[in-house]
PDB file of C-alpha atoms and ligand atoms in Angstrom:
ATOM      1  CA  MET A 777     215.415 332.431  40.754  1.00 71.00           C
ATOM      2  CA  PRO A 778     215.666 335.194  43.575  1.00 82.00           C
ATOM      3  CA  SER A 779     212.737 335.582  45.839  1.00 91.00           C
ATOM      4  CA  PRO A 780     210.503 338.309  44.506  1.00 95.00           C
ATOM      5  CA  PHE A 781     210.410 339.537  48.210  1.00 96.00           C
ATOM      6  CA  ALA A 782     214.021 340.209  47.804  1.00 94.00           C
ATOM      7  CA  GLN A 783     213.009 342.780  45.059  1.00 95.00           C
ATOM      8  CA  THR A 784     210.356 344.832  46.990  1.00 96.00           C
ATOM      9  CA  ARG A 785     210.293 348.361  46.086  1.00 95.00           C
ATOM     10  CA  PHE A 786     207.936 351.171  46.868  1.00 94.00           C
ATOM     11  CA  ILE A 787     206.082 352.310  43.623  1.00 95.00           C
ATOM     12  CA  THR A 788     203.149 354.698  44.747  1.00 94.00           C
ATOM     13  CA  SER A 789     200.473 355.660  47.415  1.00 94.00           C
ATOM     14  CA  ALA A 790     196.902 355.998  46.496  1.00 94.00           C
ATOM     15  CA  VAL A 791     193.930 357.779  48.355  1.00 92.00           C
ATOM     16  CA  ALA A 792     191.245 356.502  45.958  1.00 94.00           C
ATOM     17  CA  PRO A 793     190.914 353.900  43.160  1.00 95.00           C
ATOM     18  CA  ALA A 794     192.131 356.328  40.410  1.00 96.00           C
ATOM     19  CA  GLY A 795     195.539 356.136  41.789  1.00 96.00           C
ATOM     20  CA  PHE A 796     195.765 352.455  41.805  1.00 97.00           C
ATOM     21  CA  PRO A 797     198.367 350.713  39.257  1.00 98.00           C
ATOM     22  CA  ALA A 798     196.837 348.809  36.433  1.00 97.00           C
ATOM     23  CA  GLU A 799     195.718 345.373  37.268  1.00 97.00           C
ATOM     24  CA  ASP A 800     198.369 343.708  35.264  1.00 97.00           C
ATOM     25  CA  ARG A 801     199.748 341.384  37.751  1.00 97.00           C
ATOM     26  CA  PRO A 802     198.819 339.582  40.877  1.00 97.00           C
ATOM     27  CA  GLU A 803     198.799 341.448  44.169  1.00 98.00           C
ATOM     28  CA  ILE A 804     199.078 340.326  47.748  1.00 98.00           C
ATOM     29  CA  ALA A 805     197.570 342.833  50.217  1.00 98.00           C
ATOM     30  CA  PHE A 806     198.646 343.305  53.865  1.00 97.00           C
ATOM     31  CA  ALA A 807     195.923 344.199  56.465  1.00 96.00           C
ATOM     32  CA  GLY A 808     195.650 344.654  60.211  1.00 95.00           C
ATOM     33  CA  ARG A 809     195.088 346.923  63.059  1.00 93.00           C
ATOM     34  CA  SER A 810     197.315 349.683  63.482  1.00 90.00           C
ATOM     35  CA  ASN A 811     200.435 348.685  65.554  1.00 92.00           C
ATOM     36  CA  VAL A 812     199.942 345.029  64.892  1.00 95.00           C
ATOM     37  CA  GLY A 813     203.217 344.679  63.333  1.00 95.00           C
ATOM     38  CA  LYS A 814     202.348 345.134  59.715  1.00 95.00           C
ATOM     39  CA  SER A 815     205.311 347.195  58.760  1.00 94.00           C
ATOM     40  CA  SER A 816     207.702 344.704  60.704  1.00 95.00           C
ATOM     41  CA  ALA A 817     206.166 341.670  58.873  1.00 97.00           C
ATOM     42  CA  ILE A 818     206.616 343.470  55.430  1.00 96.00           C
ATOM     43  CA  ASN A 819     210.175 344.261  56.249  1.00 95.00           C
ATOM     44  CA  ALA A 820     211.016 340.769  57.425  1.00 96.00           C
ATOM     45  CA  LEU A 821     209.454 339.302  54.319  1.00 97.00           C
ATOM     46  CA  ALA A 822     211.437 341.619  52.184  1.00 96.00           C
ATOM     47  CA  GLY A 823     214.525 341.027  54.224  1.00 93.00           C
ATOM     48  CA  ARG A 824     215.050 344.772  54.872  1.00 88.00           C
ATOM     49  CA  LYS A 825     215.669 346.758  57.980  1.00 85.00           C
ATOM     50  CA  ARG A 826     213.159 349.317  56.873  1.00 85.00           C
ATOM     51  CA  LEU A 827     211.369 349.987  53.541  1.00 84.00           C
ATOM     52  CA  ALA A 828     210.148 353.465  52.657  1.00 70.00           C
ATOM     53  CA  PHE A 829     206.852 353.768  54.147  1.00 70.00           C
ATOM     54  CA  PRO A 830     205.025 356.984  53.968  1.00 65.00           C
ATOM     55  CA  SER A 831     203.813 358.488  57.439  1.00 62.00           C
ATOM     56  CA  LYS A 832     201.295 356.511  59.175  1.00 62.00           C
ATOM     57  CA  THR A 833     200.168 358.759  61.909  1.00 61.00           C
ATOM     58  CA  PRO A 834     196.639 357.918  62.924  1.00 57.00           C
ATOM     59  CA  GLY A 835     194.179 360.343  61.942  1.00 54.00           C
ATOM     60  CA  ARG A 836     196.178 361.425  58.824  1.00 61.00           C
ATOM     61  CA  THR A 837     195.020 360.853  55.319  1.00 66.00           C
ATOM     62  CA  GLN A 838     194.840 357.129  54.857  1.00 85.00           C
ATOM     63  CA  THR A 839     196.690 355.669  51.898  1.00 91.00           C
ATOM     64  CA  ILE A 840     197.085 352.314  50.114  1.00 95.00           C
ATOM     65  CA  ASN A 841     200.764 351.800  49.439  1.00 95.00           C
ATOM     66  CA  PHE A 842     201.944 349.770  46.412  1.00 97.00           C
ATOM     67  CA  PHE A 843     205.307 348.061  46.181  1.00 96.00           C
ATOM     68  CA  GLU A 844     206.555 346.113  43.343  1.00 97.00           C
ATOM     69  CA  LEU A 845     207.830 342.456  44.098  1.00 97.00           C
ATOM     70  CA  GLY A 846     210.286 342.331  41.267  1.00 94.00           C
ATOM     71  CA  ASP A 847     208.410 342.459  37.870  1.00 94.00           C
ATOM     72  CA  ARG A 848     206.017 339.640  38.518  1.00 92.00           C
ATOM     73  CA  ALA A 849     203.765 340.595  41.386  1.00 97.00           C
ATOM     74  CA  ARG A 850     202.863 343.638  43.741  1.00 98.00           C
ATOM     75  CA  LEU A 851     202.717 343.934  47.457  1.00 98.00           C
ATOM     76  CA  VAL A 852     199.883 346.181  48.679  1.00 98.00           C
ATOM     77  CA  ASP A 853     200.152 347.836  52.094  1.00 96.00           C
ATOM     78  CA  LEU A 854     196.443 348.562  53.306  1.00 95.00           C
ATOM     79  CA  PRO A 855     195.882 351.162  55.935  1.00 92.00           C
ATOM     80  CA  GLY A 856     195.871 350.015  59.499  1.00 90.00           C
ATOM     81  CA  TYR A 857     192.470 350.167  61.479  1.00 88.00           C
ATOM     82  CA  GLY A 858     191.138 349.928  64.824  1.00 83.00           C
ATOM     83  CA  TYR A 859     192.125 353.219  66.507  1.00 74.00           C
ATOM     84  CA  ALA A 860     189.552 354.274  68.787  1.00 71.00           C
ATOM     85  CA  ALA A 861     190.451 357.770  68.519  1.00 74.00           C
ATOM     86  CA  VAL A 862     189.898 357.920  64.991  1.00 77.00           C
ATOM     87  CA  PRO A 863     187.042 360.254  63.935  1.00 82.00           C
ATOM     88  CA  GLU A 864     183.967 358.820  62.228  1.00 85.00           C
ATOM     89  CA  ALA A 865     184.599 360.398  58.966  1.00 85.00           C
ATOM     90  CA  ILE A 866     188.072 358.867  58.679  1.00 83.00           C
ATOM     91  CA  ARG A 867     186.628 355.390  59.591  1.00 85.00           C
ATOM     92  CA  ALA A 868     184.080 355.775  56.931  1.00 89.00           C
ATOM     93  CA  LYS A 869     186.961 356.675  54.520  1.00 89.00           C
ATOM     94  CA  TRP A 870     188.845 353.526  55.537  1.00 89.00           C
ATOM     95  CA  ASP A 871     185.582 351.287  54.909  1.00 90.00           C
ATOM     96  CA  GLU A 872     185.306 352.916  51.309  1.00 93.00           C
ATOM     97  CA  LEU A 873     188.967 352.789  50.544  1.00 94.00           C
ATOM     98  CA  VAL A 874     189.648 349.254  51.827  1.00 94.00           C
ATOM     99  CA  GLY A 875     186.358 347.650  51.455  1.00 94.00           C
ATOM    100  CA  GLY A 876     186.389 348.930  47.839  1.00 94.00           C
ATOM    101  CA  TYR A 877     189.884 347.610  47.040  1.00 97.00           C
ATOM    102  CA  ILE A 878     189.174 344.189  48.493  1.00 96.00           C
ATOM    103  CA  ALA A 879     185.529 344.127  46.519  1.00 95.00           C
ATOM    104  CA  GLU A 880     186.713 345.435  43.262  1.00 96.00           C
ATOM    105  CA  ARG A 881     190.335 344.423  42.817  1.00 97.00           C
ATOM    106  CA  GLN A 882     190.275 341.576  40.160  1.00 96.00           C
ATOM    107  CA  CYS A 883     194.118 340.755  40.483  1.00 97.00           C
ATOM    108  CA  LEU A 884     193.978 340.180  44.244  1.00 97.00           C
ATOM    109  CA  ALA A 885     195.643 336.997  44.565  1.00 97.00           C
ATOM    110  CA  ALA A 886     196.165 336.884  48.350  1.00 97.00           C
ATOM    111  CA  VAL A 887     195.310 338.754  51.439  1.00 97.00           C
ATOM    112  CA  VAL A 888     197.589 338.664  54.482  1.00 98.00           C
ATOM    113  CA  VAL A 889     195.697 339.731  57.691  1.00 98.00           C
ATOM    114  CA  LEU A 890     197.800 340.181  60.767  1.00 98.00           C
ATOM    115  CA  MET A 891     196.332 339.959  64.279  1.00 98.00           C
ATOM    116  CA  ASP A 892     198.295 340.366  67.566  1.00 98.00           C
ATOM    117  CA  VAL A 893     198.316 336.841  68.966  1.00 98.00           C
ATOM    118  CA  ARG A 894     197.424 338.255  72.468  1.00 98.00           C
ATOM    119  CA  ARG A 895     194.080 339.735  71.080  1.00 96.00           C
ATOM    120  CA  PRO A 896     192.904 338.074  67.838  1.00 97.00           C
ATOM    121  CA  LEU A 897     189.496 338.299  66.321  1.00 96.00           C
ATOM    122  CA  ALA A 898     188.757 341.752  67.376  1.00 94.00           C
ATOM    123  CA  ARG A 899     185.605 343.628  65.806  1.00 90.00           C
ATOM    124  CA  TYR A 900     187.366 345.231  62.927  1.00 89.00           C
ATOM    125  CA  ASP A 901     189.320 342.063  62.139  1.00 94.00           C
ATOM    126  CA  MET A 902     185.772 340.427  61.897  1.00 93.00           C
ATOM    127  CA  GLN A 903     184.820 343.223  59.779  1.00 91.00           C
ATOM    128  CA  LEU A 904     187.685 342.642  57.464  1.00 93.00           C
ATOM    129  CA  PHE A 905     186.896 338.825  57.228  1.00 95.00           C
ATOM    130  CA  GLU A 906     183.441 339.449  56.268  1.00 94.00           C
ATOM    131  CA  TRP A 907     184.567 341.736  53.306  1.00 93.00           C
ATOM    132  CA  LEU A 908     187.022 338.816  52.437  1.00 94.00           C
ATOM    133  CA  ARG A 909     184.376 336.264  52.309  1.00 92.00           C
ATOM    134  CA  PRO A 910     183.231 336.586  48.735  1.00 92.00           C
ATOM    135  CA  THR A 911     186.673 336.986  47.332  1.00 93.00           C
ATOM    136  CA  PRO A 912     188.544 334.151  45.732  1.00 92.00           C
ATOM    137  CA  ALA A 913     191.813 335.485  46.920  1.00 95.00           C
ATOM    138  CA  ARG A 914     193.925 333.227  49.142  1.00 96.00           C
ATOM    139  CA  LEU A 915     194.077 334.147  52.795  1.00 96.00           C
ATOM    140  CA  LEU A 916     197.123 333.991  55.174  1.00 97.00           C
ATOM    141  CA  VAL A 917     196.619 334.912  58.823  1.00 98.00           C
ATOM    142  CA  LEU A 918     199.868 335.840  60.887  1.00 98.00           C
ATOM    143  CA  LEU A 919     199.501 335.877  64.382  1.00 98.00           C
ATOM    144  CA  SER A 920     202.013 338.570  65.091  1.00 98.00           C
ATOM    145  CA  LYS A 921     204.137 339.160  68.168  1.00 98.00           C
ATOM    146  CA  ALA A 922     204.326 335.379  69.012  1.00 98.00           C
ATOM    147  CA  ASP A 923     207.407 335.904  70.912  1.00 98.00           C
ATOM    148  CA  LYS A 924     205.105 337.578  73.623  1.00 98.00           C
ATOM    149  CA  LEU A 925     203.339 334.342  74.476  1.00 97.00           C
ATOM    150  CA  SER A 926     204.631 330.878  75.430  1.00 97.00           C
ATOM    151  CA  ARG A 927     204.811 328.313  72.547  1.00 97.00           C
ATOM    152  CA  SER A 928     201.771 326.333  73.991  1.00 98.00           C
ATOM    153  CA  GLU A 929     199.657 329.481  74.438  1.00 98.00           C
ATOM    154  CA  GLY A 930     200.515 330.424  70.842  1.00 98.00           C
ATOM    155  CA  VAL A 931     199.540 326.984  69.519  1.00 98.00           C
ATOM    156  CA  ALA A 932     196.293 327.234  71.483  1.00 98.00           C
ATOM    157  CA  THR A 933     195.539 330.650  70.016  1.00 98.00           C
ATOM    158  CA  LEU A 934     196.339 329.530  66.439  1.00 98.00           C
ATOM    159  CA  ALA A 935     193.929 326.495  66.886  1.00 98.00           C
ATOM    160  CA  LYS A 936     191.126 328.780  67.882  1.00 97.00           C
ATOM    161  CA  VAL A 937     191.732 331.327  65.308  1.00 97.00           C
ATOM    162  CA  ASN A 938     191.560 328.398  62.634  1.00 96.00           C
ATOM    163  CA  SER A 939     188.485 326.929  63.969  1.00 95.00           C
ATOM    164  CA  THR A 940     186.783 330.412  64.196  1.00 95.00           C
ATOM    165  CA  LEU A 941     187.739 331.135  60.743  1.00 94.00           C
ATOM    166  CA  ARG A 942     186.694 327.776  59.291  1.00 92.00           C
ATOM    167  CA  ALA A 943     183.198 328.164  61.023  1.00 91.00           C
ATOM    168  CA  LYS A 944     182.958 331.214  58.884  1.00 87.00           C
ATOM    169  CA  ALA A 945     183.730 329.357  55.734  1.00 79.00           C
ATOM    170  CA  HIS A 946     187.245 330.869  55.280  1.00 82.00           C
ATOM    171  CA  ASN A 947     189.831 328.639  53.728  1.00 86.00           C
ATOM    172  CA  ALA A 948     192.552 330.492  55.710  1.00 93.00           C
ATOM    173  CA  THR A 949     196.160 329.229  56.638  1.00 95.00           C
ATOM    174  CA  GLY A 950     197.226 330.502  59.866  1.00 97.00           C
ATOM    175  CA  LEU A 951     200.960 330.862  61.102  1.00 98.00           C
ATOM    176  CA  LEU A 952     202.399 332.116  64.422  1.00 98.00           C
ATOM    177  CA  PHE A 953     204.635 335.110  63.562  1.00 98.00           C
ATOM    178  CA  SER A 954     207.401 337.043  65.111  1.00 98.00           C
ATOM    179  CA  ALA A 955     209.385 339.503  63.301  1.00 97.00           C
ATOM    180  CA  PRO A 956     212.237 340.061  65.656  1.00 96.00           C
ATOM    181  CA  LYS A 957     212.631 336.155  66.127  1.00 97.00           C
ATOM    182  CA  ARG A 958     212.062 335.570  62.410  1.00 97.00           C
ATOM    183  CA  GLN A 959     209.475 333.050  63.514  1.00 98.00           C
ATOM    184  CA  GLY A 960     207.078 332.159  60.509  1.00 98.00           C
ATOM    185  CA  VAL A 961     208.904 334.406  57.975  1.00 98.00           C
ATOM    186  CA  GLU A 962     210.315 331.670  55.689  1.00 97.00           C
ATOM    187  CA  GLU A 963     206.931 329.795  55.871  1.00 98.00           C
ATOM    188  CA  ALA A 964     204.945 332.727  54.979  1.00 98.00           C
ATOM    189  CA  ARG A 965     207.179 333.813  52.268  1.00 98.00           C
ATOM    190  CA  GLU A 966     207.296 330.384  50.828  1.00 97.00           C
ATOM    191  CA  LEU A 967     203.522 330.000  50.848  1.00 97.00           C
ATOM    192  CA  LEU A 968     203.029 333.253  49.365  1.00 98.00           C
ATOM    193  CA  GLU A 969     205.413 332.500  46.465  1.00 96.00           C
ATOM    194  CA  SER A 970     203.800 329.214  45.829  1.00 96.00           C
ATOM    195  CA  TRP A 971     200.230 330.992  45.574  1.00 95.00           C
ATOM    196  CA  LEU A 972     201.649 333.397  43.034  1.00 94.00           C
ATOM    197  CA  LEU A 973     203.051 330.708  40.879  1.00 91.00           C
ATOM    198  CA  GLU A 974     199.842 328.747  41.326  1.00 87.00           C
ATOM    199  CA  GLY A 975     197.813 331.910  40.201  1.00 77.00           C
ATOM    200  CA  LYS A 976     200.214 332.278  37.176  1.00 67.00           C
ATOM    201  CA  ALA A 977     199.739 328.520  36.082  1.00 63.00           C
ATOM    202  CA  ALA A 978     195.945 329.082  36.322  1.00 57.00           C
ATOM    203  CA  GLY A 979     196.175 332.320  34.237  1.00 48.00           C
ATOM    204  CA  PRO A 980     195.727 333.135  30.602  1.00 47.00           C
TER     205      PRO A 980
HETATM  206  P1  GDP B1189     202.169 348.723  62.183  1.00 81.98           P
HETATM  207  O1  GDP B1189     201.624 349.738  62.739  1.00 81.98           O
HETATM  208  O2  GDP B1189     201.267 347.486  61.938  1.00 81.98           O
HETATM  209  O3  GDP B1189     202.758 348.611  60.948  1.00 81.98           O
HETATM  210  O4  GDP B1189     203.301 347.977  63.170  1.00 81.98           O
HETATM  211  P2  GDP B1189     204.756 348.189  63.289  1.00 81.98           P
HETATM  212  O5  GDP B1189     205.434 346.998  62.363  1.00 81.98           O
HETATM  213  O6  GDP B1189     205.144 349.496  63.260  1.00 81.98           O
HETATM  214  O7  GDP B1189     205.170 347.577  64.858  1.00 81.98           O
HETATM  215  C1  GDP B1189     204.614 348.276  65.867  1.00 81.98           C
HETATM  216  C2  GDP B1189     205.139 347.938  67.280  1.00 81.98           C
HETATM  217  O8  GDP B1189     205.460 346.775  67.599  1.00 81.98           O
HETATM  218  C3  GDP B1189     206.808 348.347  67.027  1.00 81.98           C
HETATM  219  O9  GDP B1189     207.125 348.906  68.144  1.00 81.98           O
HETATM  220  C4  GDP B1189     207.461 346.970  66.517  1.00 81.98           C
HETATM  221  O10 GDP B1189     208.740 347.026  66.890  1.00 81.98           O
HETATM  222  C5  GDP B1189     206.625 346.121  67.346  1.00 81.98           C
HETATM  223  N1  GDP B1189     206.494 344.666  66.835  1.00 81.98           N
HETATM  224  C6  GDP B1189     206.148 344.464  65.461  1.00 81.98           C
HETATM  225  N2  GDP B1189     206.185 343.297  65.318  1.00 81.98           N
HETATM  226  C7  GDP B1189     206.592 342.495  66.541  1.00 81.98           C
HETATM  227  C8  GDP B1189     206.963 341.103  66.855  1.00 81.98           C
HETATM  228  O11 GDP B1189     206.661 340.056  66.181  1.00 81.98           O
HETATM  229  N3  GDP B1189     207.209 341.002  68.269  1.00 81.98           N
HETATM  230  C9  GDP B1189     207.334 341.965  68.935  1.00 81.98           C
HETATM  231  N4  GDP B1189     207.801 341.722  70.378  1.00 81.98           N
HETATM  232  N5  GDP B1189     207.124 343.270  68.607  1.00 81.98           N
HETATM  233  C10 GDP B1189     206.773 343.652  67.317  1.00 81.98           C
END
């Protein structure tokens, strides 16, 4: 069977829950600070040079972008966060949109949080983890730009992130990730696919 990630296609952008697709299949949501490498990771998982992403200029209207993963699941690109220059009103809107999506979305099967391996666990990352704590969704943490650190520095950071998240009662899986070096790409894809299958087996 071909990977659902090989069949990634843009469906729609939404600025509010009214624009979200029906909750008829499991969703894997991607979140992370602006510029962390989220689009690059999604492209790497999809095996594409560049999927069609709507404009992501900071300060513009923030959207949640939905992609189909074949006809079995969806990939959800949550708006990036953490830009210091973003006005308070836009930050509040982000809280409402992303916090609301995570809290309300029943079909949320897994969340992939990207953090730059050189500066993980920043303030807004921790806020996101707080929102994720009550959800039953699986959690995959990708430490992006792993090519910017030595192997041993990367491994040490991964251990620290894992222990911090475990202390906060998160059952998270962490991976070192590099889009240009394709490090962690296959592992992430296999893990997410297994979680989708698992969810399906447990479903009605
Ligand atoms: P997004 O804003 O989170 O979607 O980030 P992008 O995917 O657009 O990446 C932001 C910048 O980081 C771009 O210049 C990418 O080329 C670069 N980048 C993304 N992932 C990696 C990575 O794994 N390693 C390195 N060295 N650069 C990366």
